[in-house]
Coordinates of N, CA and C in Angstrom, one line a residue:
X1 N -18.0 46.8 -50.4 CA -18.8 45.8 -51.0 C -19.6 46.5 -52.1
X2 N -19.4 45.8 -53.1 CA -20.2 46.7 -54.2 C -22.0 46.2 -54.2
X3 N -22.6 47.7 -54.9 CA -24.0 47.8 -54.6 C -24.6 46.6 -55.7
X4 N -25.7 45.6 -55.1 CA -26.4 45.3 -56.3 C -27.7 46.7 -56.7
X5 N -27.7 47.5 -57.6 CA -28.7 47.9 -58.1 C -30.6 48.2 -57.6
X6 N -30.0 46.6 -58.9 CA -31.1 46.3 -59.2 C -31.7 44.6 -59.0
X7 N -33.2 44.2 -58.4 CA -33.5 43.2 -58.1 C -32.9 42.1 -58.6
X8 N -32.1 40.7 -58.7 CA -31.9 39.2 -58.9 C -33.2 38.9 -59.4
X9 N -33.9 39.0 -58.5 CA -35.3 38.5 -59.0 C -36.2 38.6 -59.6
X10 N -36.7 39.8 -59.3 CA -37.7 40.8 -60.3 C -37.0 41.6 -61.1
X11 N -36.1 42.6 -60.9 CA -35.3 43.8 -62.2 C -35.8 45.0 -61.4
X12 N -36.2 44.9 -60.4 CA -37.0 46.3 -59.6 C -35.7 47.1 -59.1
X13 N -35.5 48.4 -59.0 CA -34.8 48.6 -57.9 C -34.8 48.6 -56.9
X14 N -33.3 48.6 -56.6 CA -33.2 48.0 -54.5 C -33.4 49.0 -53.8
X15 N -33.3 48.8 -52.4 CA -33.8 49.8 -51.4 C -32.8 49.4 -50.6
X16 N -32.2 50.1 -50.3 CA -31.0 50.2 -48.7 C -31.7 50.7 -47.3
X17 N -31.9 49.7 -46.4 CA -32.9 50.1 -45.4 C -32.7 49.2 -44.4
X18 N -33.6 49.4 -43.3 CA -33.6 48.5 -42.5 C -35.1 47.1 -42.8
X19 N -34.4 45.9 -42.6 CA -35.0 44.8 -43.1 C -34.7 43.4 -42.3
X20 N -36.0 43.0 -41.5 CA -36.0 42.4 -40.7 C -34.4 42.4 -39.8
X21 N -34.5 43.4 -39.1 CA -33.5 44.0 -37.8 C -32.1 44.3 -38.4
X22 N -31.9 44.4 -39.7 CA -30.9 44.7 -40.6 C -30.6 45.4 -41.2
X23 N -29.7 46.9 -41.6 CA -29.9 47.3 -43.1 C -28.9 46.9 -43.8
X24 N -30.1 46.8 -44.9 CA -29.8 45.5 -46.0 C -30.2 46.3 -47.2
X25 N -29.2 45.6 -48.4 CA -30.5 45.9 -49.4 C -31.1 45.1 -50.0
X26 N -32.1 45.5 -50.3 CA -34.0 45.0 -50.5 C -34.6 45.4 -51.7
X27 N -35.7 44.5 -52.1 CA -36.2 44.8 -53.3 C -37.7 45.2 -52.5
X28 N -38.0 46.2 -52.3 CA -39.2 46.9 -52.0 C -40.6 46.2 -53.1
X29 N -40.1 45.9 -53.8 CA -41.5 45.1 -55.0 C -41.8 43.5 -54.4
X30 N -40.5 42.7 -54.3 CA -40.6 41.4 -54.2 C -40.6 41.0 -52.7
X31 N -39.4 41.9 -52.4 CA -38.8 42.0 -51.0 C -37.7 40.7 -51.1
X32 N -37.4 40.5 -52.1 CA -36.0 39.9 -51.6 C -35.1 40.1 -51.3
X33 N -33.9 39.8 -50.0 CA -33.4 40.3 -49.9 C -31.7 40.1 -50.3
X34 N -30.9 41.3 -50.9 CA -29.6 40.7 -51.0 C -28.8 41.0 -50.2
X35 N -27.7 39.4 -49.6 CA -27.4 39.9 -48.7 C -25.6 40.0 -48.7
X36 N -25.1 40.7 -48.1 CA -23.4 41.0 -48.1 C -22.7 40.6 -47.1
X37 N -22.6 39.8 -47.7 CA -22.0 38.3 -46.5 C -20.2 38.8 -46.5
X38 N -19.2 38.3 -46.0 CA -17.8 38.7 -45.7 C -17.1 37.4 -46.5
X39 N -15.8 38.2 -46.6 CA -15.0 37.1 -47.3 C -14.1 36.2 -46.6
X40 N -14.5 34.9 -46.8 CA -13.9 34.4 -45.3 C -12.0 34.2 -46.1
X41 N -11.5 34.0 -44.5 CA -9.9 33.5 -45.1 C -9.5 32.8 -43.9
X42 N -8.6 31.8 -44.5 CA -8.0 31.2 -43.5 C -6.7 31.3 -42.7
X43 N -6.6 31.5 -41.8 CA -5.0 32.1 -41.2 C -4.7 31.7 -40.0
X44 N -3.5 31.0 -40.3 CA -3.1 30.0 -39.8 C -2.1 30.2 -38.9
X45 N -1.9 29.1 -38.1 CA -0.9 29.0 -36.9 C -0.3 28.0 -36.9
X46 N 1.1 27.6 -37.4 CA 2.2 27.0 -37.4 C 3.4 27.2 -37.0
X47 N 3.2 25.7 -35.6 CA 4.5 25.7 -34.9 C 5.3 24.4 -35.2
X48 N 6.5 24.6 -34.5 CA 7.5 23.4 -34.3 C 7.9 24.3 -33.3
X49 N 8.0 22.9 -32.1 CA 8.3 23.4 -31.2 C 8.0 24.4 -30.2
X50 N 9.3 25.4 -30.0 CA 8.4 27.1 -29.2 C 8.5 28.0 -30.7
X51 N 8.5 28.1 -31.7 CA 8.8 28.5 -32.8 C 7.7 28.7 -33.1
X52 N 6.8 29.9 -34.2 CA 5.6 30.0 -34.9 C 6.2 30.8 -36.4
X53 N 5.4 30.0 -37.3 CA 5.8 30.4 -38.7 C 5.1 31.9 -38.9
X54 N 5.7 32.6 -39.6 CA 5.5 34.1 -40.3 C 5.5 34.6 -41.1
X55 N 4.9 34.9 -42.1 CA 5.5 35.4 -43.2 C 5.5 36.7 -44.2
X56 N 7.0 37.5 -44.6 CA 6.8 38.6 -44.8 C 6.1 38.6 -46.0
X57 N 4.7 39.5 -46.3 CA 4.5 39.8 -47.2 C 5.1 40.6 -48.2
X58 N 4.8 40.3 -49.8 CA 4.9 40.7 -51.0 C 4.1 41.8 -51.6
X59 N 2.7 41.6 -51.0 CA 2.3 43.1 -51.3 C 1.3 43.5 -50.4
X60 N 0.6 44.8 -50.9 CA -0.2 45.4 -50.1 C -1.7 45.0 -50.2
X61 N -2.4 45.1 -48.6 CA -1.9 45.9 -47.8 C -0.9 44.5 -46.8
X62 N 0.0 45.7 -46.3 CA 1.2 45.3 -45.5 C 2.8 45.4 -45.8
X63 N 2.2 45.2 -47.4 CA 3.9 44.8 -48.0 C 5.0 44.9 -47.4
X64 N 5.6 44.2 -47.1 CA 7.3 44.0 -46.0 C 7.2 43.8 -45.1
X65 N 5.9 43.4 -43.5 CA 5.5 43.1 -42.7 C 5.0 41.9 -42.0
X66 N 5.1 41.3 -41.1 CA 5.2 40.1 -40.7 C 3.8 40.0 -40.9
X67 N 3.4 38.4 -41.1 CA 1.7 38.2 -41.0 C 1.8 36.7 -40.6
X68 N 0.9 36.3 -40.1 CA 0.3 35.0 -40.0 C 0.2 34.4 -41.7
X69 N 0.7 33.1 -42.0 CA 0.1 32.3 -43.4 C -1.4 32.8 -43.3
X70 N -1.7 32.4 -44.8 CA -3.5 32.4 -45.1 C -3.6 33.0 -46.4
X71 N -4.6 33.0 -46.0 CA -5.4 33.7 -47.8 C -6.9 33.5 -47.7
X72 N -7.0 34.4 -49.0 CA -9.1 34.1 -48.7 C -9.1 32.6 -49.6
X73 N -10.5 32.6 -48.9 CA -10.5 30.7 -49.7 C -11.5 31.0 -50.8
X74 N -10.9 30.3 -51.8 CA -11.7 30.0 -53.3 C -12.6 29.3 -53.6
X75 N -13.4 30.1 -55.0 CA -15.2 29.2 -54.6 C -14.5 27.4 -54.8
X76 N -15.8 27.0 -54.3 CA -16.0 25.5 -53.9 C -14.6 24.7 -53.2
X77 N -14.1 26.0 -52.4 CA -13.0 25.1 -51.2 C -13.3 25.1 -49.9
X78 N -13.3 24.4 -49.3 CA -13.4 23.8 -47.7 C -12.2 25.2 -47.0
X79 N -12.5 25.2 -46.2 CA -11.7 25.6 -45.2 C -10.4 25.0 -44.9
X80 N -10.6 24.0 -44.7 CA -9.3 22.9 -44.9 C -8.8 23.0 -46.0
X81 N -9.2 23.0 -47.0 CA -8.3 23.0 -48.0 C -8.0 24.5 -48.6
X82 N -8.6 25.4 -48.1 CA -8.1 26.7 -48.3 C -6.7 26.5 -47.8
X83 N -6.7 26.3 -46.2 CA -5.9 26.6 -45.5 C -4.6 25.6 -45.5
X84 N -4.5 24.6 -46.3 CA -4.1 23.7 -46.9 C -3.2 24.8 -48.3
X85 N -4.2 25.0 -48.8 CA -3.7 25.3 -50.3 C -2.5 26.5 -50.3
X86 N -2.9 27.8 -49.2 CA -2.3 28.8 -48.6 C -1.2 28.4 -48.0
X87 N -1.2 27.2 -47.3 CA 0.3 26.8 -46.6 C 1.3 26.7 -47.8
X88 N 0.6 25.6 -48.6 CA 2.1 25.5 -49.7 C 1.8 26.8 -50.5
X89 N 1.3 27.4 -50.7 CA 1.2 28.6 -52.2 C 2.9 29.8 -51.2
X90 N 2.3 30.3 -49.8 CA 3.4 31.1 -49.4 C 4.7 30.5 -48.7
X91 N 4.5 29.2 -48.4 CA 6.3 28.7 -47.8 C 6.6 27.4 -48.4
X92 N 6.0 26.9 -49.0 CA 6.4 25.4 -49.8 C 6.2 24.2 -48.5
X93 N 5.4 24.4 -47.9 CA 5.0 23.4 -47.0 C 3.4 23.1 -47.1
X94 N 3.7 21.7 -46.5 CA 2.6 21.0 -46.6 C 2.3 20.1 -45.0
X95 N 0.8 21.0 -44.8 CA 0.2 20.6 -43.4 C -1.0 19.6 -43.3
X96 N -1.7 20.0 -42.6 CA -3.2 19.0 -41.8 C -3.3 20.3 -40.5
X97 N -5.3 20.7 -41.0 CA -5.6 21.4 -40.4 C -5.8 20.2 -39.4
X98 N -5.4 21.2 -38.0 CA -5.5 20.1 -36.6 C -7.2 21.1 -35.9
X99 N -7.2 22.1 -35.6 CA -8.3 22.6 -35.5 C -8.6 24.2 -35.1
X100 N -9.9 24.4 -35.2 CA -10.1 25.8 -35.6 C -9.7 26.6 -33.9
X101 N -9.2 27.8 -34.1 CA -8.5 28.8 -32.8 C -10.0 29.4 -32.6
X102 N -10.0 30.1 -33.8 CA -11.0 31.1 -33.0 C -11.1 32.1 -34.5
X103 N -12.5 33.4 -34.4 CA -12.3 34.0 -35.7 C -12.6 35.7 -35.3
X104 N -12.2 36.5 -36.4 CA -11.6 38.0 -36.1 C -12.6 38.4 -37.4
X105 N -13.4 39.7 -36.9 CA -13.9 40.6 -38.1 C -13.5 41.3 -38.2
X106 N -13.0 42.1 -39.6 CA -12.8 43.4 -39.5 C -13.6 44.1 -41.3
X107 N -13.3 45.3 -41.4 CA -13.8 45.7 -42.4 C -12.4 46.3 -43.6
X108 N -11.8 46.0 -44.3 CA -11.1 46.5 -45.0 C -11.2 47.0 -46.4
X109 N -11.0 48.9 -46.6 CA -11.0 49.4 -47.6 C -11.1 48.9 -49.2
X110 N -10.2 47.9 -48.9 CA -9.8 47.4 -50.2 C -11.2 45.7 -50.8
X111 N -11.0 45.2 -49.8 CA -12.0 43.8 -49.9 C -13.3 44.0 -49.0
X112 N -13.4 44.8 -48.6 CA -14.9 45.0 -47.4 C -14.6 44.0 -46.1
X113 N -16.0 43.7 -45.9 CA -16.0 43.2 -44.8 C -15.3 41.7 -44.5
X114 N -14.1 41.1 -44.2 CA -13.4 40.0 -44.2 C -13.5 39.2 -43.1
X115 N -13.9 37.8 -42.9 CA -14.2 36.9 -41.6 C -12.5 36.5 -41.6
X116 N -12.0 36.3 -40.5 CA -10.4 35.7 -40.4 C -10.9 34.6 -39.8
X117 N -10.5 33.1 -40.5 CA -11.0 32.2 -39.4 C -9.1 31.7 -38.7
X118 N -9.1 31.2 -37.6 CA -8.1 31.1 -37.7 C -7.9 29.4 -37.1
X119 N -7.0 29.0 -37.9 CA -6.4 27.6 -37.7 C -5.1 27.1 -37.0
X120 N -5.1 26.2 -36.4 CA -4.1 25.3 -36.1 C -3.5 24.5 -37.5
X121 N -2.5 24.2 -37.8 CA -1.8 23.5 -38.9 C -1.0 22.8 -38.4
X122 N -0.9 21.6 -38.4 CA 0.0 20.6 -38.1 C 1.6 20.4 -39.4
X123 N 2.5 20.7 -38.9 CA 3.7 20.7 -40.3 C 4.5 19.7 -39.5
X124 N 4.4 18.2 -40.6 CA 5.7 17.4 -40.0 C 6.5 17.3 -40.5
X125 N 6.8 18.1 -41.9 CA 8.4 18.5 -42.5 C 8.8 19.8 -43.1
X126 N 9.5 20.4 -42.1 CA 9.7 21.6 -42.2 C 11.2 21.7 -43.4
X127 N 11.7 20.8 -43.6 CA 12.5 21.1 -44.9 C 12.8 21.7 -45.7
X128 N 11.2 21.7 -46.7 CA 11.1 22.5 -47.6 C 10.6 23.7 -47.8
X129 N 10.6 24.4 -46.5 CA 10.2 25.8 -46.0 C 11.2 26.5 -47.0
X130 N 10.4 27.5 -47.7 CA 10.8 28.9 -49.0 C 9.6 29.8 -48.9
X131 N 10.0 30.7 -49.1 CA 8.6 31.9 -49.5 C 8.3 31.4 -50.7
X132 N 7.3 32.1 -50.9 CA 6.2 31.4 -52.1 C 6.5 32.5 -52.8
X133 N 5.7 32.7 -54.0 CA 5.8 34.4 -55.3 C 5.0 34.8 -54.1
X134 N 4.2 35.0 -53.3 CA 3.3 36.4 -52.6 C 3.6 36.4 -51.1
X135 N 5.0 35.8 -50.9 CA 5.7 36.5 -50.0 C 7.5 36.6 -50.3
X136 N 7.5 38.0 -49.0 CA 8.6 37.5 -49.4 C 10.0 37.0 -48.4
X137 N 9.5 36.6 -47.5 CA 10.5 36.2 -46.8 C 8.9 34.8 -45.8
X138 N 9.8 34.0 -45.3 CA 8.9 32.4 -44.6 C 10.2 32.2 -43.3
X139 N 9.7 32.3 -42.1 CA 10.7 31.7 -41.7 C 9.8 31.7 -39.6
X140 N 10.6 30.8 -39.2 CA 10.1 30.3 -37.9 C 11.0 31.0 -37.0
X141 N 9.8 31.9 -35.8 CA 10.3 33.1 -34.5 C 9.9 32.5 -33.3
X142 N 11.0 32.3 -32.4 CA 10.4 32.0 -31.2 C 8.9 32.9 -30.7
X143 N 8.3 31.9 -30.3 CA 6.9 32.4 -30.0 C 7.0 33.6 -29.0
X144 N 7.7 33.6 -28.1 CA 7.9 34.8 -27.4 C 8.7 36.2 -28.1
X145 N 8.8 35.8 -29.1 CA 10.2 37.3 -29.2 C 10.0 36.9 -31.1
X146 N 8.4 37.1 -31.7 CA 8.5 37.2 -32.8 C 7.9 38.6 -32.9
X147 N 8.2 38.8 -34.0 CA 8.0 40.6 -34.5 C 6.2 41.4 -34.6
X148 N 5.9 42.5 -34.3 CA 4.8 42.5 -33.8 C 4.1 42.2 -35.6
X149 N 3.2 42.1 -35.5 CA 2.0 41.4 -36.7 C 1.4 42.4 -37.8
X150 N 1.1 42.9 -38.5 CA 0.6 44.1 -39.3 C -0.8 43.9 -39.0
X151 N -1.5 42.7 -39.0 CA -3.0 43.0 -39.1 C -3.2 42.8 -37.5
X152 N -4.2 43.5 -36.5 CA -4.7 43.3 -35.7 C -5.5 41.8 -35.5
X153 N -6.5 41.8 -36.8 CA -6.9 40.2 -36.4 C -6.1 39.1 -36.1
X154 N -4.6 39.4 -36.9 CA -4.0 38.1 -36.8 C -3.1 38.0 -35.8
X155 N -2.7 39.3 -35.0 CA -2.5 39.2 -33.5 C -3.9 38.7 -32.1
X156 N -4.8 38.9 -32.5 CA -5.6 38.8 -32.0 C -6.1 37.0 -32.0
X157 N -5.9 36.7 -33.5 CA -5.6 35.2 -33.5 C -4.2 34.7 -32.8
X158 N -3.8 35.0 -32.9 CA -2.2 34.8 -31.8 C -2.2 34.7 -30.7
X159 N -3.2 35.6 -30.1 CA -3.2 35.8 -28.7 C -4.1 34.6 -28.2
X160 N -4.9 34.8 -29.0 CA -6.5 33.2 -29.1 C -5.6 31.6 -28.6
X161 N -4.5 31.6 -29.7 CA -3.5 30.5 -29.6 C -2.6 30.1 -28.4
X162 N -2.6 31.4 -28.1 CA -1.6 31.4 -26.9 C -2.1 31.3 -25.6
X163 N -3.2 31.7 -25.2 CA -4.0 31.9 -24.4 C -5.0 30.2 -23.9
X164 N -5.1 29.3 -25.1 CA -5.7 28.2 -25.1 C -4.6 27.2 -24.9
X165 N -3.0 27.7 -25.2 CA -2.1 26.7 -25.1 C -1.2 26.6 -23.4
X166 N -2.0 27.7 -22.6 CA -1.0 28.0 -21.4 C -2.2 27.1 -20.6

């Protein structure tokens, strides 16, 4: 996460410290504080049947590796419609969030600290299943005997799914 400096408010510089039970950084003049919130994304779980959708990634981190759909969501989008918009962008399908699984933190080198929220997706026409440009393979694995996952969170959301559905 990158540093803010200097104050939003006043122009003072910040302070990295601990701040009401947090370290945060702070404007020691004003005391406001800025705060470094996580980038949420939506990642999803689509089945037919005993089947769960997968999709090999296009690039890194992962590049060539199975993953759950998703993506981070874009300013002024809903969750629903992140996780909407991510369905068709990587397989050419089109869902209805049915509802939320459960959510994973982790901290990644590259985007900092990322919230995974994870979703149920409802798909009633799997027809037009294709990889999208930012993947590169889309395709449905029996739920028992699909390939292990590259990110932890999105096994961990898998297990969330599976665990709520037995």
């Amino acid at each position: 996460m990158k540093k803010l400096h200097y104050c939003s408010n006043c122009g003072e510089k910040n302070s990295f410290g601990r701040k009401d039970g947090n370290i945060r950084y702070y404007c020691l003049k004003c005391e406001t504080i800025h705060y470094q919130n996580p980038k949420p994304t939506a990642t999803l779980i689509c089945t037919k049947n005993d089947e769960i959708l997968l999709v090999k990634r296009a690039f890194n981190p992962g590049k060539g590796e199975w993953s759950l759909p998703g993506g981070f969501l874009e300013l002024g989008e809903t969750l629903e419609e992140g996780a909407e918009r991510e369905l068709k962008e990587e397989t050419n399908l089109n869902g209805k969030v049915v509802k939320l699984i459960g959510n994973c933190s982790y901290f990644n080198s590259i985007f900092g600290d990322i919230l995974l929220l994870g979703l149920e997706v409802k798909v009633d026409d799997w027809k037009d299943l294709v990889a999208g440009d930012d993947a590169l393979d889309a395709k449905l694995f029996k739920v028992n005997k699909c390939p292990k996952l590259v990110f932890e969170c999105h096994q961990k959301i898998f297990d969330m799914y599976i665990k709520n559905k037995i």
